[in-house]
GROMACS .gro file of C-alpha atoms in nm:
model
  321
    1UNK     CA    1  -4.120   5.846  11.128
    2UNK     CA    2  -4.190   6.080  10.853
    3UNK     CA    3  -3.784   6.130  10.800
    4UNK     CA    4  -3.821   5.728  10.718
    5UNK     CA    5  -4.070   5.704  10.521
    6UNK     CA    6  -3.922   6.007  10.285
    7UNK     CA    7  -3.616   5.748  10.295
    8UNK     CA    8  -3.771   5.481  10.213
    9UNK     CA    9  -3.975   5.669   9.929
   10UNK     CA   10  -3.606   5.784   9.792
   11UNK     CA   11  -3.488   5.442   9.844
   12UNK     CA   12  -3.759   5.307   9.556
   13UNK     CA   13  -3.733   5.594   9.300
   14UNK     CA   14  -3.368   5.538   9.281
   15UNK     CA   15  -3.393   5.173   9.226
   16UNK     CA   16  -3.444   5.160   8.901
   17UNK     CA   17  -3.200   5.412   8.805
   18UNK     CA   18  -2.956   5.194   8.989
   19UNK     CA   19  -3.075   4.904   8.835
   20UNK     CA   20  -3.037   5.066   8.480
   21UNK     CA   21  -2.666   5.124   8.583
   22UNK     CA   22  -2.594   4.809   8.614
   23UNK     CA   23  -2.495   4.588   8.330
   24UNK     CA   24  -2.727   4.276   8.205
   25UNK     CA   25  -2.574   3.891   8.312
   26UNK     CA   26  -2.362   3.816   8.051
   27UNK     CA   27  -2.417   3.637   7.855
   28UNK     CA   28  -2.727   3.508   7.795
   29UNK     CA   29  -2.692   3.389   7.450
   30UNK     CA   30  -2.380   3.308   7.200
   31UNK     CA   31  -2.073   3.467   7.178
   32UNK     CA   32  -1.873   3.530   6.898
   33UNK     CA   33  -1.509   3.493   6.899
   34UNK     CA   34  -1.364   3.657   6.526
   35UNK     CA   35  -1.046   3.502   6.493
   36UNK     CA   36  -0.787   3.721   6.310
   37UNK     CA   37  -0.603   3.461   6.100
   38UNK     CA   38  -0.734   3.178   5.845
   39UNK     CA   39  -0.781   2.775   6.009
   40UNK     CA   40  -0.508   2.608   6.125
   41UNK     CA   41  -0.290   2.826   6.299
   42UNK     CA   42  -0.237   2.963   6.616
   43UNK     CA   43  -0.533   3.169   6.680
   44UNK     CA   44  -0.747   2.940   6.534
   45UNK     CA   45  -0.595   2.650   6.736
   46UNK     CA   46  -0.684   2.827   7.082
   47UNK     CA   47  -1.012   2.961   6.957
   48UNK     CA   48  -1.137   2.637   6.942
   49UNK     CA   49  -0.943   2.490   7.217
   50UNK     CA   50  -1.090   2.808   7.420
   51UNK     CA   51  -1.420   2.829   7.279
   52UNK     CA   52  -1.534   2.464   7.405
   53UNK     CA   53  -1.386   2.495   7.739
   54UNK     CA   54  -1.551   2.859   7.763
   55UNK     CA   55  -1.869   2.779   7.618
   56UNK     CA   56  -1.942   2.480   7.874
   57UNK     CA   57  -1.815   2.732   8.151
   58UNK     CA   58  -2.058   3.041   8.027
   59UNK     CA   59  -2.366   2.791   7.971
   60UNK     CA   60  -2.362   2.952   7.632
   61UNK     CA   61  -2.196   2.841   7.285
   62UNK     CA   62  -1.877   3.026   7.159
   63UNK     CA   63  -1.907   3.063   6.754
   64UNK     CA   64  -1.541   3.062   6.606
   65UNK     CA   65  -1.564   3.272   6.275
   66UNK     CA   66  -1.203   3.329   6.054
   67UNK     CA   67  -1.210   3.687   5.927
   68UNK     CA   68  -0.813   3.688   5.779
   69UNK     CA   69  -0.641   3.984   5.619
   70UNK     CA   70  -0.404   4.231   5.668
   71UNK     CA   71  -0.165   4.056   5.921
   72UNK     CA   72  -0.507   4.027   6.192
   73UNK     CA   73  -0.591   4.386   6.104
   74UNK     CA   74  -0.908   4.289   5.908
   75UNK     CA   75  -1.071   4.120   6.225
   76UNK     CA   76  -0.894   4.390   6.444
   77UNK     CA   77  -1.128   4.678   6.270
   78UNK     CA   78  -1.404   4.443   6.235
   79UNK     CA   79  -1.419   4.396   6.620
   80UNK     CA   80  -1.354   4.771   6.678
   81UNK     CA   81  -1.668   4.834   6.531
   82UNK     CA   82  -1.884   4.602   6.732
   83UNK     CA   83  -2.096   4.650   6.961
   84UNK     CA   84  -1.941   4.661   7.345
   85UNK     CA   85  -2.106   4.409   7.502
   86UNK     CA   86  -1.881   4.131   7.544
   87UNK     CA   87  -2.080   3.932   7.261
   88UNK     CA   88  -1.797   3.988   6.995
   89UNK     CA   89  -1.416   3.899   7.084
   90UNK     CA   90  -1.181   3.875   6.891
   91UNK     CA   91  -0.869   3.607   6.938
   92UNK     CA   92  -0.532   3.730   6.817
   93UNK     CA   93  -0.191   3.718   6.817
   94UNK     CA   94   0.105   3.927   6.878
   95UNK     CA   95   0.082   4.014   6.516
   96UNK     CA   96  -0.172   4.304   6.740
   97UNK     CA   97   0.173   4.465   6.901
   98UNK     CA   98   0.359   4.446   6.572
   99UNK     CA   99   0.103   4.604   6.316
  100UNK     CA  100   0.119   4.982   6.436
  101UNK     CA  101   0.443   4.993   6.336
  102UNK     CA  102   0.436   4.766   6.053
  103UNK     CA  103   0.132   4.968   5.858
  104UNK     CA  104   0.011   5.273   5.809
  105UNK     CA  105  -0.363   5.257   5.783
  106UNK     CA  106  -0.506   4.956   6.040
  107UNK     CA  107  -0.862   5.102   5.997
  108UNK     CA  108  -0.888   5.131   6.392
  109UNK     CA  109  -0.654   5.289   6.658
  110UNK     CA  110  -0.520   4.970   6.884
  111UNK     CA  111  -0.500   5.185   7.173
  112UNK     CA  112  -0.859   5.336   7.216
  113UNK     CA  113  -1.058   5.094   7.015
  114UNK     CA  114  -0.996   4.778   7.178
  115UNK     CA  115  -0.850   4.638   7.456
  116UNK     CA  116  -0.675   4.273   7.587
  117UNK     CA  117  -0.923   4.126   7.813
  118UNK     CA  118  -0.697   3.832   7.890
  119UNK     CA  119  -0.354   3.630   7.749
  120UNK     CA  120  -0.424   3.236   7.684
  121UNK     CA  121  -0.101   3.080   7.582
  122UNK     CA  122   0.220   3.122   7.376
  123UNK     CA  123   0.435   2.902   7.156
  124UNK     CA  124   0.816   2.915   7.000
  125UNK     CA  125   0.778   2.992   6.637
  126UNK     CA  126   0.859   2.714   6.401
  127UNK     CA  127   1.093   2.752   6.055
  128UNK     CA  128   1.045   2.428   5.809
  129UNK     CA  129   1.160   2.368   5.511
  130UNK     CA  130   0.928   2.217   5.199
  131UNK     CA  131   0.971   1.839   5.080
  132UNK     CA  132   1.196   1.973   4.755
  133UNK     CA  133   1.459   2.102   5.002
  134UNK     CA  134   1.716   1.867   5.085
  135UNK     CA  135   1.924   2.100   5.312
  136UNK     CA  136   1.870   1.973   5.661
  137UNK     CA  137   2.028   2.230   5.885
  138UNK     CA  138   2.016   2.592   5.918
  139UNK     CA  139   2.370   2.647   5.820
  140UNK     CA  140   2.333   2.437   5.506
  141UNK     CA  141   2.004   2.596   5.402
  142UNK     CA  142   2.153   2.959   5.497
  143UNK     CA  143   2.462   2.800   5.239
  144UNK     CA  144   2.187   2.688   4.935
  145UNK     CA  145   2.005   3.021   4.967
  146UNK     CA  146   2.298   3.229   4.865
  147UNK     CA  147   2.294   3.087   4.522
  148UNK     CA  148   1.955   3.116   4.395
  149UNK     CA  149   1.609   3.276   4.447
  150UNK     CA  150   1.473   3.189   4.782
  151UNK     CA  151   1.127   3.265   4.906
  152UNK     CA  152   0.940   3.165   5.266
  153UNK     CA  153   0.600   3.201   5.354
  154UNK     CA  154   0.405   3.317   5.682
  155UNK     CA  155   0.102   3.377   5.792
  156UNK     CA  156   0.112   3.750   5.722
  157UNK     CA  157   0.347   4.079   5.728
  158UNK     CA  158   0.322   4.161   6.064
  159UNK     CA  159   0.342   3.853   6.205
  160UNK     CA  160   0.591   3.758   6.502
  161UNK     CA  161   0.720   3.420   6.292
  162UNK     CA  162   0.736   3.715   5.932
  163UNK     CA  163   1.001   3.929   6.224
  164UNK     CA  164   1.176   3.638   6.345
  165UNK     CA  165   1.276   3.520   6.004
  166UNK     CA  166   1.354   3.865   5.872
  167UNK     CA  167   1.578   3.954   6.136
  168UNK     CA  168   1.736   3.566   6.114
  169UNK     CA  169   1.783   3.546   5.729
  170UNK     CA  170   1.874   3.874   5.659
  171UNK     CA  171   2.022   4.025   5.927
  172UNK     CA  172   2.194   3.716   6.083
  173UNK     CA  173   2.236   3.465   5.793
  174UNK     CA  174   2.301   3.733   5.555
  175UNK     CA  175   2.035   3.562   5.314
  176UNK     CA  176   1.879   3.721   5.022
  177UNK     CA  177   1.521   3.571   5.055
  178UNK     CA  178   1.194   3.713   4.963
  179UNK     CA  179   0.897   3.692   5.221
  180UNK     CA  180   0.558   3.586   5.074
  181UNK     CA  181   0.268   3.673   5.279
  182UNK     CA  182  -0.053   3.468   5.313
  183UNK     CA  183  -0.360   3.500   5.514
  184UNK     CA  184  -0.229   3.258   5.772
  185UNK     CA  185  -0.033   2.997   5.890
  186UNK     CA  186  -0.234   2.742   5.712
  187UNK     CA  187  -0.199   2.840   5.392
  188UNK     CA  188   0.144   2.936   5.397
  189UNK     CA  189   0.254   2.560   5.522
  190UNK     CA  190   0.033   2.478   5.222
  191UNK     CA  191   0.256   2.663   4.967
  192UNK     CA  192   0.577   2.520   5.127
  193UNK     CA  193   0.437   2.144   5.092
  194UNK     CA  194   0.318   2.260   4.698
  195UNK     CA  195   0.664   2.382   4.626
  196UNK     CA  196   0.549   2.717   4.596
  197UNK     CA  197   0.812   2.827   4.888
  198UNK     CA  198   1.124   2.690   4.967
  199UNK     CA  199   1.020   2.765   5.391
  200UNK     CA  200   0.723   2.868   5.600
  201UNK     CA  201   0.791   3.059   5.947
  202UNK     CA  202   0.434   3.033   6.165
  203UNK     CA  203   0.352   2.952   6.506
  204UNK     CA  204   0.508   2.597   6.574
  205UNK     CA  205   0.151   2.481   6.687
  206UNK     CA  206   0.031   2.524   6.370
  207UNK     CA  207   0.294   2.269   6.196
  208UNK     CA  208   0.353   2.017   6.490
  209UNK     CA  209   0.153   1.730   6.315
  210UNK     CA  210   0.274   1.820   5.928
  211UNK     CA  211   0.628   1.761   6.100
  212UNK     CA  212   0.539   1.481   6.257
  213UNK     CA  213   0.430   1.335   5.948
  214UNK     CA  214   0.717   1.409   5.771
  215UNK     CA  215   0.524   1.685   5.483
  216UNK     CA  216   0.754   1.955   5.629
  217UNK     CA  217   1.107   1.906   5.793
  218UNK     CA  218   1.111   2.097   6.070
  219UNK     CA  219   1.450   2.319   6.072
  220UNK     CA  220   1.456   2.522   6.383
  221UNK     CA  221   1.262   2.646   6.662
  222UNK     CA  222   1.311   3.002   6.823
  223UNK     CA  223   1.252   2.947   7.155
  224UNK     CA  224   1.504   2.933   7.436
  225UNK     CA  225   1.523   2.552   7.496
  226UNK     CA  226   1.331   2.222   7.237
  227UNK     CA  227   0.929   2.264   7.238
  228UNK     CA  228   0.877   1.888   7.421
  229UNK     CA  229   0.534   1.924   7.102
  230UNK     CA  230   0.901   1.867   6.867
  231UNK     CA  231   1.204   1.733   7.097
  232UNK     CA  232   1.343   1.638   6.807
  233UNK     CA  233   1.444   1.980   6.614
  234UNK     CA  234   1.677   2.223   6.728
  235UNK     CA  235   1.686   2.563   6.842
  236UNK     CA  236   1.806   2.856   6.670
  237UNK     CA  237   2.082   2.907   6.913
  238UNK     CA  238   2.174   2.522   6.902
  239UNK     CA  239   2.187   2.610   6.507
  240UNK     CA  240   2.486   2.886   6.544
  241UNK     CA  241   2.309   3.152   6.664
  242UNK     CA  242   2.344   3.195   7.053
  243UNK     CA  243   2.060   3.404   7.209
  244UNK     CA  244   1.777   3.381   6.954
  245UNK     CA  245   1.464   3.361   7.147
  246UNK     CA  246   1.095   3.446   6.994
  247UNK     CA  247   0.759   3.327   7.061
  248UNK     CA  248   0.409   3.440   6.932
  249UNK     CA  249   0.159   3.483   7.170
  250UNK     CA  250  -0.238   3.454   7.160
  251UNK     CA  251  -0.487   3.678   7.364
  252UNK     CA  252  -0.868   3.762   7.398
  253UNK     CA  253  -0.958   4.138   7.278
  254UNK     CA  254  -1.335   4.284   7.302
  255UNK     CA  255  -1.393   4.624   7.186
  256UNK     CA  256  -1.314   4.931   7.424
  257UNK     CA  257  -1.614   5.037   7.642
  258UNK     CA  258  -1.718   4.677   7.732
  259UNK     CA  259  -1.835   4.707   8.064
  260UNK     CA  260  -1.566   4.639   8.332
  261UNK     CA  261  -1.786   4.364   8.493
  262UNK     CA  262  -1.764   4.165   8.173
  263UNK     CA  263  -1.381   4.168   8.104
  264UNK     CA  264  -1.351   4.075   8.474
  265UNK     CA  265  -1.555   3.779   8.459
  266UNK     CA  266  -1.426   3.652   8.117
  267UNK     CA  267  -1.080   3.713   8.235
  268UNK     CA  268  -1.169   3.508   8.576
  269UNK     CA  269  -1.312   3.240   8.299
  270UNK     CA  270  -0.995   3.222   8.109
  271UNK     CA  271  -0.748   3.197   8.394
  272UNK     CA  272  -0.981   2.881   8.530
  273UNK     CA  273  -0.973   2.707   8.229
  274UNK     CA  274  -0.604   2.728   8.206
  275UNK     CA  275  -0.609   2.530   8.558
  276UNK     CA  276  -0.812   2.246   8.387
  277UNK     CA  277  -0.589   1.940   8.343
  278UNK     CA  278  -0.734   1.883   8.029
  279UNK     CA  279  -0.688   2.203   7.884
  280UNK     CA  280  -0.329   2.215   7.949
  281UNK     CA  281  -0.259   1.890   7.781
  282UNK     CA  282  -0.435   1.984   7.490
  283UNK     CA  283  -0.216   2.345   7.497
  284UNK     CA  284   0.106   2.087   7.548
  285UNK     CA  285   0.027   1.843   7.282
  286UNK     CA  286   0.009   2.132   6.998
  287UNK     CA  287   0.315   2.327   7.130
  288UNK     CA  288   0.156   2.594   7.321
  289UNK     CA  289   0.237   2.708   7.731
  290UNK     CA  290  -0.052   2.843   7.888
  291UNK     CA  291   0.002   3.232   7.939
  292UNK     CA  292  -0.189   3.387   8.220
  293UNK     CA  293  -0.255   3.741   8.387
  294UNK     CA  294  -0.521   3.943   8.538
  295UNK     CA  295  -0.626   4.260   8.303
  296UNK     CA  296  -0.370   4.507   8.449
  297UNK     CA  297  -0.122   4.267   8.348
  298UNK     CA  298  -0.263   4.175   8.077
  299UNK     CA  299  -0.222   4.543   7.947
  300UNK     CA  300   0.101   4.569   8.082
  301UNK     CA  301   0.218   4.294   7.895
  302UNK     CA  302   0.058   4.448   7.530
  303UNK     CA  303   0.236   4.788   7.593
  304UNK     CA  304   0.575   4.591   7.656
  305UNK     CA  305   0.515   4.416   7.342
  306UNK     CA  306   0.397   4.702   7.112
  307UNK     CA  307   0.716   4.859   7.250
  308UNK     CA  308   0.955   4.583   7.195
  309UNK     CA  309   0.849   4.507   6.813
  310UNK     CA  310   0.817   4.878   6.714
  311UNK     CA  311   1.221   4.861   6.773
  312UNK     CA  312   1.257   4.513   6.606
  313UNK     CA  313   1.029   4.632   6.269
  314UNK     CA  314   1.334   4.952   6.301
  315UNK     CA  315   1.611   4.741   6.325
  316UNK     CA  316   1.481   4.437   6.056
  317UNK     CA  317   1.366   4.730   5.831
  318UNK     CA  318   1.037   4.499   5.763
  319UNK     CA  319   0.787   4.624   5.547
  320UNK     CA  320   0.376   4.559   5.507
  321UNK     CA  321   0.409   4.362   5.139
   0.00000   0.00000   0.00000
């Protein structure tokens, strides 16, 4: 009897320790995603898309704030800084993978400071030309570049669609054209509608309905088959270049040290949403495929990538402007 009741008494001084341990219910008010890019492009596009869907799931709202800069690297830091407790995320693209070896000061160290609670979706990269450029095809606009002063925007150095046209101007096309960076893919359609650029590389999700409308002609797409979002423009490799395939990707990132419980839940939250009907045809309609993967491969998949466009930033010789 008396062994039980010294049991019992150890039972209730360890409760609350063991209570303590355990993280709060998350969440129990807002949460903040920080997108990395300006509105309008990809991460904004599935911030928003997300944050509804996620907010009505949670019970809580999702606040979408832009914080631009630096290729993502602004809201990357930002983020890094923040308190671990799955109230600030951060939505980014795989401008994250291609930064490290693109600059030399990010302000935070992308492999301790934060970490890719879950992959949402990913979308061919898009190439258009502005309404003063009458070339129509790749090979004719590779041809009118040659004999003047060519510029194209993006959303940022860094960027996947700032690589893909690097490495398919200069290295492939043999085109002397200067890269303008803006502060996402927004703005840098912008300055190819005002004349300011002659093309824009982004995210094609971020251009589908300026195509559509005929303010940009869309020359190319980079994926391995036509984006059904633009069944009418052709792929790189349709264009004279067989085996060009790109795509930008967009993922979830809290800081490092939020509690296990909280990246498994909102990674549980994510993949559920991308089984909603709804959701999907809202991914489809802009260009996007849903992207999915529990946290391990999730990880996995960031490593491959950091990997991968450490070599391509090598071979393209692409600087940070």
């Amino acid at each position: 009897m008396h062994r039980i009741r010294r049991a019992l008494l150890l039972v209730a001084a360890l409760a609350p320790l063991c209570a303590a341990a355990q993280p709060a219910a998350w969440p129990t008010k807002p949460v903040r995603f920080v997108v990395a890019f300006a509105p309008a492009g990809p991460a904004d596009i599935i911030a928003r898309l997300l944050g509804q869907k996620l907010g009505e799931a949670l019970g809580q709202a999702v606040v979408v704030e832009n914080k631009p800069g630096a290729g993502g690297s602004v809201a990357s830091a930002l983020v890094a800084r923040a308190e671990p407790d799955g109230y600030t995320l951060m939505i980014n693209t795989s401008s994250y993978a291609v930064n490290p070896a693109m600059q030399r000061s990010l302000g935070f160290d992308p492999d301790k400071d934060l970490t890719l609670a879950s992959l949402v979706a990913s979308s061919p990269n898009l190439i258009v030309t502005g309404p003063a450029v009458k070339a129509r095809t790749l090979r004719d606009v590779l041809a009118e570049a040659k004999s003047g002063n060519w510029n194209y925007g993006t959303a940022g150095a860094g960027t996947t669609p700032h690589l893909t046209a690097e490495y398919l101007f200069k290295v492939l096309g043999k085109m002397n054209v200067t890269h303008v960076p803006y502060q996402g893919a927004g703005p840098a359609l912008a300055a190819a509608m005002a004349g300011q650029t002659q093309l824009a590389s982004v995210a094609l999700p971020a251009a589908v309905e300026l195509v559509k409308s005929g303010r940009v002609h869309g020359l190319v797409v980079t994926g391995a088959k036509r984006s059904p979002a633009l069944p009418e423009v052709p792929t790189v490799a349709e264009s004279g270049f067989p085996g060009f395939e790109d795509v930008t990707w967009v993922g979830v990132f809290a800081p490092a040290r939020t509690p296990e419980a909280i990246l498994q839940r909102l990674n549980r939250e994510v993949a559920q949403i991308q089984r909603d009907p709804d959701f999907q045809a809202r991914l489809a309609a802009a260009g996007f495929e849903p992207l999915s993967g529990g946290l391990a491969e999730a990880r996995d998949y960031l490593r491959a990538e950091m990997i991968k466009w450490s070599r391509v930033v090598r071979d393209t010789g692409a600087k940070a402007d």
